[in-house]
PDB file of C-alpha atoms in Angstrom:
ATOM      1  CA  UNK A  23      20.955   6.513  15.370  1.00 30.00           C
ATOM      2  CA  UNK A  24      17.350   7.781  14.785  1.00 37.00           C
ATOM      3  CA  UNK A  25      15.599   7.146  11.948  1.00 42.00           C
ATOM      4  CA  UNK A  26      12.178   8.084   9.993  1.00 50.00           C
ATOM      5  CA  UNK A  27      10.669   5.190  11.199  1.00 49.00           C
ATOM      6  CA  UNK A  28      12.329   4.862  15.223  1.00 53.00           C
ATOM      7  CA  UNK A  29      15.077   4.198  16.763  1.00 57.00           C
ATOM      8  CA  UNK A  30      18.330   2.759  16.247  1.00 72.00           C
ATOM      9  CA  UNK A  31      20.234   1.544  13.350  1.00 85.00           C
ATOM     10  CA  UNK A  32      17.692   0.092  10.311  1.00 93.00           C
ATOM     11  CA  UNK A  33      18.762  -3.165   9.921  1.00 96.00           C
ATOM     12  CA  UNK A  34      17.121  -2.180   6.187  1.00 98.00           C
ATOM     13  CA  UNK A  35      19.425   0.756   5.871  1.00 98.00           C
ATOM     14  CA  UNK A  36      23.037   1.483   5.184  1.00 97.00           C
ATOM     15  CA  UNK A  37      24.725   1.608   8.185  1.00 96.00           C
ATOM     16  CA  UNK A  38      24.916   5.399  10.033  1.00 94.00           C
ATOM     17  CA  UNK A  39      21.978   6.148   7.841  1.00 95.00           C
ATOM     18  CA  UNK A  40      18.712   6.651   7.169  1.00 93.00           C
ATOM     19  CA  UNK A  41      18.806   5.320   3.058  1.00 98.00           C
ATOM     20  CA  UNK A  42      17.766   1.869   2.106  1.00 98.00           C
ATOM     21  CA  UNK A  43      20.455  -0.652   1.005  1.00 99.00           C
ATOM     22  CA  UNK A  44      19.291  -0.524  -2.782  1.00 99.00           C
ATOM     23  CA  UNK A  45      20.378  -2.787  -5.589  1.00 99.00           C
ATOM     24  CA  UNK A  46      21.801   0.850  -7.450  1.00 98.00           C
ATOM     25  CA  UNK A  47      23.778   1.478  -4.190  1.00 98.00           C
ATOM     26  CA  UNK A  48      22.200   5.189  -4.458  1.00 99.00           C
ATOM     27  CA  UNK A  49      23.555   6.924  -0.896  1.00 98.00           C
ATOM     28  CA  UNK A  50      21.195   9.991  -1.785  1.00 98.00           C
ATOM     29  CA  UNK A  51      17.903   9.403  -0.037  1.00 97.00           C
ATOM     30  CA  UNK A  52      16.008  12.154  -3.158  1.00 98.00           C
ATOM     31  CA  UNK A  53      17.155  10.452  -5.530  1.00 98.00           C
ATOM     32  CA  UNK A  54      16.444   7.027  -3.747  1.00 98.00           C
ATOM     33  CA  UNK A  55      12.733   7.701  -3.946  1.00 97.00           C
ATOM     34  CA  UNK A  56      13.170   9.822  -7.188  1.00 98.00           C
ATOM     35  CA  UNK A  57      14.638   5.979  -8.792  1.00 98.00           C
ATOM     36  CA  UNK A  58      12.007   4.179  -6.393  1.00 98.00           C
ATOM     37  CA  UNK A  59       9.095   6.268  -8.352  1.00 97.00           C
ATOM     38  CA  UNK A  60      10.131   5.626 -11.697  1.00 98.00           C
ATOM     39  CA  UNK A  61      10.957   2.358 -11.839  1.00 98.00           C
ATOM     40  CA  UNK A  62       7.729   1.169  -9.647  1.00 98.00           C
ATOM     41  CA  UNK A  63       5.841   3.240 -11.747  1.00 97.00           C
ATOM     42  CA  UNK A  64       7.876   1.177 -15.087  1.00 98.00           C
ATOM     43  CA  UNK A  65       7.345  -1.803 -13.225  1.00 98.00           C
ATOM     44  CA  UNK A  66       3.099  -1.041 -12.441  1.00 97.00           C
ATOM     45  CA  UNK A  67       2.731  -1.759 -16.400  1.00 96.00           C
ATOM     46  CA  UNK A  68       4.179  -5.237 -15.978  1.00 96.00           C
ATOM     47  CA  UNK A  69       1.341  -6.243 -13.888  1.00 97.00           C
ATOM     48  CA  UNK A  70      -1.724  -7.830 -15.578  1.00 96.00           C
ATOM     49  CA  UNK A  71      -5.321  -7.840 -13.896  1.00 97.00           C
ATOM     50  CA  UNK A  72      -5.607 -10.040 -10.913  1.00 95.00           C
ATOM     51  CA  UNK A  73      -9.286 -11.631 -10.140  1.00 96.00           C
ATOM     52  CA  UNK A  74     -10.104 -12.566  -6.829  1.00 97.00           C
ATOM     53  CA  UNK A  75      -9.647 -13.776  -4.159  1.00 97.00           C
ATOM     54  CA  UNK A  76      -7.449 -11.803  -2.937  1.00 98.00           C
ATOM     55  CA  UNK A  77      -4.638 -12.563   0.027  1.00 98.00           C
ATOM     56  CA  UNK A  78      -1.142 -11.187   1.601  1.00 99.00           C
ATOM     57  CA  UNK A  79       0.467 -13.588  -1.197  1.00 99.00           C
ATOM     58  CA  UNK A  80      -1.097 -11.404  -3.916  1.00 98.00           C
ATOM     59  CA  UNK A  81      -0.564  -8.333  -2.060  1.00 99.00           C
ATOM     60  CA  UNK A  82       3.118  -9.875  -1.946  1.00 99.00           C
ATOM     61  CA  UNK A  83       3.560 -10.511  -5.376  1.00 99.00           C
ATOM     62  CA  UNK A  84       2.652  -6.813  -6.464  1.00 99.00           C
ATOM     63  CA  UNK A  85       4.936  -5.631  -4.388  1.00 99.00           C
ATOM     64  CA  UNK A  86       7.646  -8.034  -5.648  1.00 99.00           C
ATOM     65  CA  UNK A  87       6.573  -6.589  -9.475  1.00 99.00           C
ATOM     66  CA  UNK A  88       7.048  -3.049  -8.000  1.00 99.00           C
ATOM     67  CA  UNK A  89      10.275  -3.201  -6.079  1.00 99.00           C
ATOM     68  CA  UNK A  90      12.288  -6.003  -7.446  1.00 99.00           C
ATOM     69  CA  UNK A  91      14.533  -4.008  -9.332  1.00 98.00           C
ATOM     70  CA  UNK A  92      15.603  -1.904  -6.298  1.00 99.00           C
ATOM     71  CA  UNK A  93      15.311  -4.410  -3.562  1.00 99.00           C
ATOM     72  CA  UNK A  94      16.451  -7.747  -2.494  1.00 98.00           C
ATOM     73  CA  UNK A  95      13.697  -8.130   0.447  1.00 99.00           C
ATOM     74  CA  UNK A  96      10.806  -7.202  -2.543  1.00 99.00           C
ATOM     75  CA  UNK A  97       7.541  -8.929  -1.451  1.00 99.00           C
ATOM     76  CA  UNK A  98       9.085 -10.073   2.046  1.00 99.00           C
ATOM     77  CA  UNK A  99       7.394  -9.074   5.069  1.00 99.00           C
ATOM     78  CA  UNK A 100       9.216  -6.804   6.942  1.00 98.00           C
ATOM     79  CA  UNK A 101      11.024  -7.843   9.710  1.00 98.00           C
ATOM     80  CA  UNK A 102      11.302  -4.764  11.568  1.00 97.00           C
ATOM     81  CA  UNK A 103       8.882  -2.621  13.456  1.00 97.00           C
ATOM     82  CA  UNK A 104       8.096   0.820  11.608  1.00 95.00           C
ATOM     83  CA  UNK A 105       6.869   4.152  12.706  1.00 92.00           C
ATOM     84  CA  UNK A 106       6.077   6.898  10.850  1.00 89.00           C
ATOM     85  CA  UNK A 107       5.925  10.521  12.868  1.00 86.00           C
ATOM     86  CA  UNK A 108       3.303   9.547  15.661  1.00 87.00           C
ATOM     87  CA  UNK A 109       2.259   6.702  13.731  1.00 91.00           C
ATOM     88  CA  UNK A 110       3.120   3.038  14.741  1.00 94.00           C
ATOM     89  CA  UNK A 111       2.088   0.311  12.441  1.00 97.00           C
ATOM     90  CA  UNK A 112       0.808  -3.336  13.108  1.00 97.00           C
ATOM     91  CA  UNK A 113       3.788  -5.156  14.949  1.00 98.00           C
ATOM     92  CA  UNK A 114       5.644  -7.130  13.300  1.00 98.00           C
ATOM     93  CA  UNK A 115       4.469 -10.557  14.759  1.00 98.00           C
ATOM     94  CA  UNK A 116       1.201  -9.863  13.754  1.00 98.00           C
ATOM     95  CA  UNK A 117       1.440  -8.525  10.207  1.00 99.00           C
ATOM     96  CA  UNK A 118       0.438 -11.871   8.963  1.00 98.00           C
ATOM     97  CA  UNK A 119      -2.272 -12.708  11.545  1.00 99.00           C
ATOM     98  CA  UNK A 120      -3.562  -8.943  10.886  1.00 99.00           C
ATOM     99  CA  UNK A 121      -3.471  -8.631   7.091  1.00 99.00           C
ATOM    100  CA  UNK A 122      -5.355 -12.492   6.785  1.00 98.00           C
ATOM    101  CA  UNK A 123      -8.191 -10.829   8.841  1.00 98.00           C
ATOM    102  CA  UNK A 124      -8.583  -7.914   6.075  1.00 98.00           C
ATOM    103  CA  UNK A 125      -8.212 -10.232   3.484  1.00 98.00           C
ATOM    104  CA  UNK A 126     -10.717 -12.379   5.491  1.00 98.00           C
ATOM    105  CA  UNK A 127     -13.244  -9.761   5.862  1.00 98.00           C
ATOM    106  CA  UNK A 128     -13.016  -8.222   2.008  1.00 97.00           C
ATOM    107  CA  UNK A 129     -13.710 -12.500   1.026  1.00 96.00           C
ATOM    108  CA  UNK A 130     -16.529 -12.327   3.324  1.00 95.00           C
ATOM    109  CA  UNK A 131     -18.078  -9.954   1.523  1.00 94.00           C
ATOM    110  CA  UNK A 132     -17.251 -11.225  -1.805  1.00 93.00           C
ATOM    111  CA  UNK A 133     -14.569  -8.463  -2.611  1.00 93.00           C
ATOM    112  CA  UNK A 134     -17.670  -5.956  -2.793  1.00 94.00           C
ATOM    113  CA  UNK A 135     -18.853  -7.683  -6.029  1.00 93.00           C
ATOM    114  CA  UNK A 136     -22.897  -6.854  -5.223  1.00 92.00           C
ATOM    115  CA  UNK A 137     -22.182  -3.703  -3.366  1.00 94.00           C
ATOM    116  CA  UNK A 138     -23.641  -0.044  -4.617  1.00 94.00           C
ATOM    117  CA  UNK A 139     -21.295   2.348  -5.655  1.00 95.00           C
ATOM    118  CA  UNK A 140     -21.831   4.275  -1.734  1.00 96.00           C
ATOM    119  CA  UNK A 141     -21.524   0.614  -0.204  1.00 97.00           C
ATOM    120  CA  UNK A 142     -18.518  -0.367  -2.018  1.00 97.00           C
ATOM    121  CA  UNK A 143     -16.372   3.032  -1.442  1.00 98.00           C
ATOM    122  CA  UNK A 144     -17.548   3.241   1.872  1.00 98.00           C
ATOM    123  CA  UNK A 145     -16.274  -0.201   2.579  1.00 98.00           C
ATOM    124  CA  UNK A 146     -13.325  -0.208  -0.057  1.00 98.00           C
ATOM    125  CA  UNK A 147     -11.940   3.095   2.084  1.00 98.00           C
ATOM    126  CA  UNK A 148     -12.341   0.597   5.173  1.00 98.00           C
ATOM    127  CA  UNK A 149     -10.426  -2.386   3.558  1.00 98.00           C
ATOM    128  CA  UNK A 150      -7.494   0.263   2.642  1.00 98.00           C
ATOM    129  CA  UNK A 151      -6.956   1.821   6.181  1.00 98.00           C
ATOM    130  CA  UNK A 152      -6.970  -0.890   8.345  1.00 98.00           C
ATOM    131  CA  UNK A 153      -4.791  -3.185   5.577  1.00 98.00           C
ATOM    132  CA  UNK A 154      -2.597   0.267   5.460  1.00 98.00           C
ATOM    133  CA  UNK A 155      -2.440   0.134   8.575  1.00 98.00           C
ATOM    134  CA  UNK A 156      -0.986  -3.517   8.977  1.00 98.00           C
ATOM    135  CA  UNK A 157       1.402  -1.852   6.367  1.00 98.00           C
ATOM    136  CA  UNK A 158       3.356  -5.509   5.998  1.00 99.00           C
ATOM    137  CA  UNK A 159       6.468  -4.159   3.904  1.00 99.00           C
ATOM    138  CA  UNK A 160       9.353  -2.349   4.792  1.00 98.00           C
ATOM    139  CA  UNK A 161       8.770   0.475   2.124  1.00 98.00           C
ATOM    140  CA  UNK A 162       6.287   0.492  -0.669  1.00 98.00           C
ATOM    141  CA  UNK A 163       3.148  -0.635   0.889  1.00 98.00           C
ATOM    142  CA  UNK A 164       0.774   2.769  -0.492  1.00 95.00           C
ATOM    143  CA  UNK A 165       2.227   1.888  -3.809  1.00 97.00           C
ATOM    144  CA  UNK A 166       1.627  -1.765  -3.820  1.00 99.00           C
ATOM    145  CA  UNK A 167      -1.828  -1.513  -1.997  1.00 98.00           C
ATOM    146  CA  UNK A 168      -2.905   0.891  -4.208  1.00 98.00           C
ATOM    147  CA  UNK A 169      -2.606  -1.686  -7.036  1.00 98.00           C
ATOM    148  CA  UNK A 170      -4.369  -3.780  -5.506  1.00 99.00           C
ATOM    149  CA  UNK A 171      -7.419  -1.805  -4.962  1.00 98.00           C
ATOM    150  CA  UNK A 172      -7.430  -0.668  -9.110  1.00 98.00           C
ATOM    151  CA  UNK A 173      -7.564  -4.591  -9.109  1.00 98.00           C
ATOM    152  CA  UNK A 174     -10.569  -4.566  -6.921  1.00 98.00           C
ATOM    153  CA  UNK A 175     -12.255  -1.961  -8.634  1.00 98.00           C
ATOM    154  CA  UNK A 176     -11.478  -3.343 -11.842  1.00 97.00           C
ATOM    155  CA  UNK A 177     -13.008  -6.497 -10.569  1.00 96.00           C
ATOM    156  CA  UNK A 178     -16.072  -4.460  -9.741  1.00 96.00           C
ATOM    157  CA  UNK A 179     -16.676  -3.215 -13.189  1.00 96.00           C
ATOM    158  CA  UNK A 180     -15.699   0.033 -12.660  1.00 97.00           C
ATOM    159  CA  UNK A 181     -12.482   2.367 -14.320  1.00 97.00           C
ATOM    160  CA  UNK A 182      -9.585   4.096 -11.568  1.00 97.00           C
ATOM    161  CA  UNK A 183      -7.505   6.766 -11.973  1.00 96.00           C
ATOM    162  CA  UNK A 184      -5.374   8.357  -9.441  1.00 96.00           C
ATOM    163  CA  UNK A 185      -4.702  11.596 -12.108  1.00 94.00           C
ATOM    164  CA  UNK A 186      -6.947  13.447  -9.675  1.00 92.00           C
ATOM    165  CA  UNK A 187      -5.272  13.168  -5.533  1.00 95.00           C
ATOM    166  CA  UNK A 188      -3.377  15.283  -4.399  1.00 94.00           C
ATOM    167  CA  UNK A 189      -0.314  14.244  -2.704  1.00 93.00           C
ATOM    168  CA  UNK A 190      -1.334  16.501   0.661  1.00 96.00           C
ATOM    169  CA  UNK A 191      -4.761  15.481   0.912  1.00 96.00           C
ATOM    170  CA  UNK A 192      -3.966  11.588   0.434  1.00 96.00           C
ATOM    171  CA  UNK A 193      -1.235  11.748   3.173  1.00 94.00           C
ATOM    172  CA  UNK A 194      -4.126  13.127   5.770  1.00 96.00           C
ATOM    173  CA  UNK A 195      -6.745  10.961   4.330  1.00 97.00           C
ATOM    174  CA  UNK A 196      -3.743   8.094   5.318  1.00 95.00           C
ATOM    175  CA  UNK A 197      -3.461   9.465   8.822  1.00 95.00           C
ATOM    176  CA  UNK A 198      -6.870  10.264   9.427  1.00 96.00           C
ATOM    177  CA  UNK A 199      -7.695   6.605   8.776  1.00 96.00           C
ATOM    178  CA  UNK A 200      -5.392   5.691  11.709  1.00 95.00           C
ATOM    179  CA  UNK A 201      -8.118   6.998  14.474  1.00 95.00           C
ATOM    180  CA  UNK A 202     -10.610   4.739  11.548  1.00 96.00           C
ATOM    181  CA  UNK A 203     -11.979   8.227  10.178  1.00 98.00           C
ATOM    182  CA  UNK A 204     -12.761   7.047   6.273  1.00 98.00           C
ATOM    183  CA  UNK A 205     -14.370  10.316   5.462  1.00 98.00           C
ATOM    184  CA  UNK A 206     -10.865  11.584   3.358  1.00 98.00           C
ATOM    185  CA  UNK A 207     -10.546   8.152   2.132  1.00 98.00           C
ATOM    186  CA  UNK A 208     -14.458   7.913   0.874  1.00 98.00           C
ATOM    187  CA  UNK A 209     -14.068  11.540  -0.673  1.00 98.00           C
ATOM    188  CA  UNK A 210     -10.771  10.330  -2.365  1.00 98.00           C
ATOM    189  CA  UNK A 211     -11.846   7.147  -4.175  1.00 98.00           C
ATOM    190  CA  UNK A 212     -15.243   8.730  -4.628  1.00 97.00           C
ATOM    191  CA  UNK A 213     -13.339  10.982  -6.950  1.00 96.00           C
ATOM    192  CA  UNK A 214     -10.774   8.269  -8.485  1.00 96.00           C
ATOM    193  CA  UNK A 215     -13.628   5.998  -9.008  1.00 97.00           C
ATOM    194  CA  UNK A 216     -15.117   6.519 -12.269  1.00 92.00           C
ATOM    195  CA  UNK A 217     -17.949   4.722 -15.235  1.00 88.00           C
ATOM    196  CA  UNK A 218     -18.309   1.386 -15.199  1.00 87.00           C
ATOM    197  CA  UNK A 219     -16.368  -0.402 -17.744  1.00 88.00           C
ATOM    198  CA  UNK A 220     -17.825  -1.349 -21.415  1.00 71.00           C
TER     199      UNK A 220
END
């Protein structure tokens, strides 16, 4: 059976379909991602501040926060490989190898601490395509990655809000950073960005 993400049954997914086996056994996949939204977004106020470093075992544990209530495999690496429309994400043998050499690269430059605000959105927009990319969960990984860069910025002194993206522009800004075009992403956090904190 095709799926969103390939082919063949979803080992992930009820069988002869396309919905995720979900702790509320919801066989609708609207109001899947409907019940997905709200109770990530319930779950997003559970999680405290988080100072670096940062690794795939914090990125992990957000995602756990996020998706526990509706999934058993919350904070598990996938175990499948996942496409999205033309889109193929990091293989699944090497989401670990992968995401460590993100996490490697945002230590080596000390998550971004000394960078100007141009330095540190240019490279923070570089950090979240290419760990996007790896995209180490099953479902959830904008969500939980997106979490984790408030906790970056936070880190950095500085306030986030997503209030202002559009849905539209984020997905492109996602798929542009596929072919490692940052220009959407840089725009994007250059608006979500905002005053250093008091």
């Amino acid at each position: 059976m095709l799926d969103k993400y390939g082919t063949g049954q979803d080992p992930y997914c009820y069988p002869d379909s396309k919905v995720l086996v979900n702790k509320l056994n919801i066989l609708d996949e609207p109001i899947l991602e409907e019940a997905e939204r709200e109770l990530s977004e319930l779950a997003s106020q559970k999680i405290e501040f988080t100072p670096p470093p940062y690794s795939l075992e914090t990125l992990k544990q957000i995602h756990h926060t996020l998706f526990i209530d509706l999934y058993d495999w919350a904070g598990q690496v996938r175990t499948v490989d996942v496409t999205k429309s033309s889109t193929r994400f990091c293989n699944v043998n090497r989401i670990e190898p992968e995401a460590n050499k993100c996490f490697k690269w945002l230590s080596s430059r000390d998550c971004l601490e000394s960078h100007s605000r141009e330095e540190f959105i240019n490279a923070l927009s570089e950090f979240y395509g290419d760990l996007n990319m790896v995209h180490p969960f099953r479902e959830g990984n904008g969500r939980a990655i997106r979490v984790l860069i408030e906790n970056i910025v936070i880190n950095r002194g500085w306030e986030i809000s997503w209030a202002s993206v559009n849905k539209e522009e984020w997905v492109q800004a996602n798929i542009n950073s596929v072919f490692c075009d940052y220009d959407l992403l840089i725009s994007i956090f250059s608006k979500c960005i905002g005053k250093e904190i008091s």
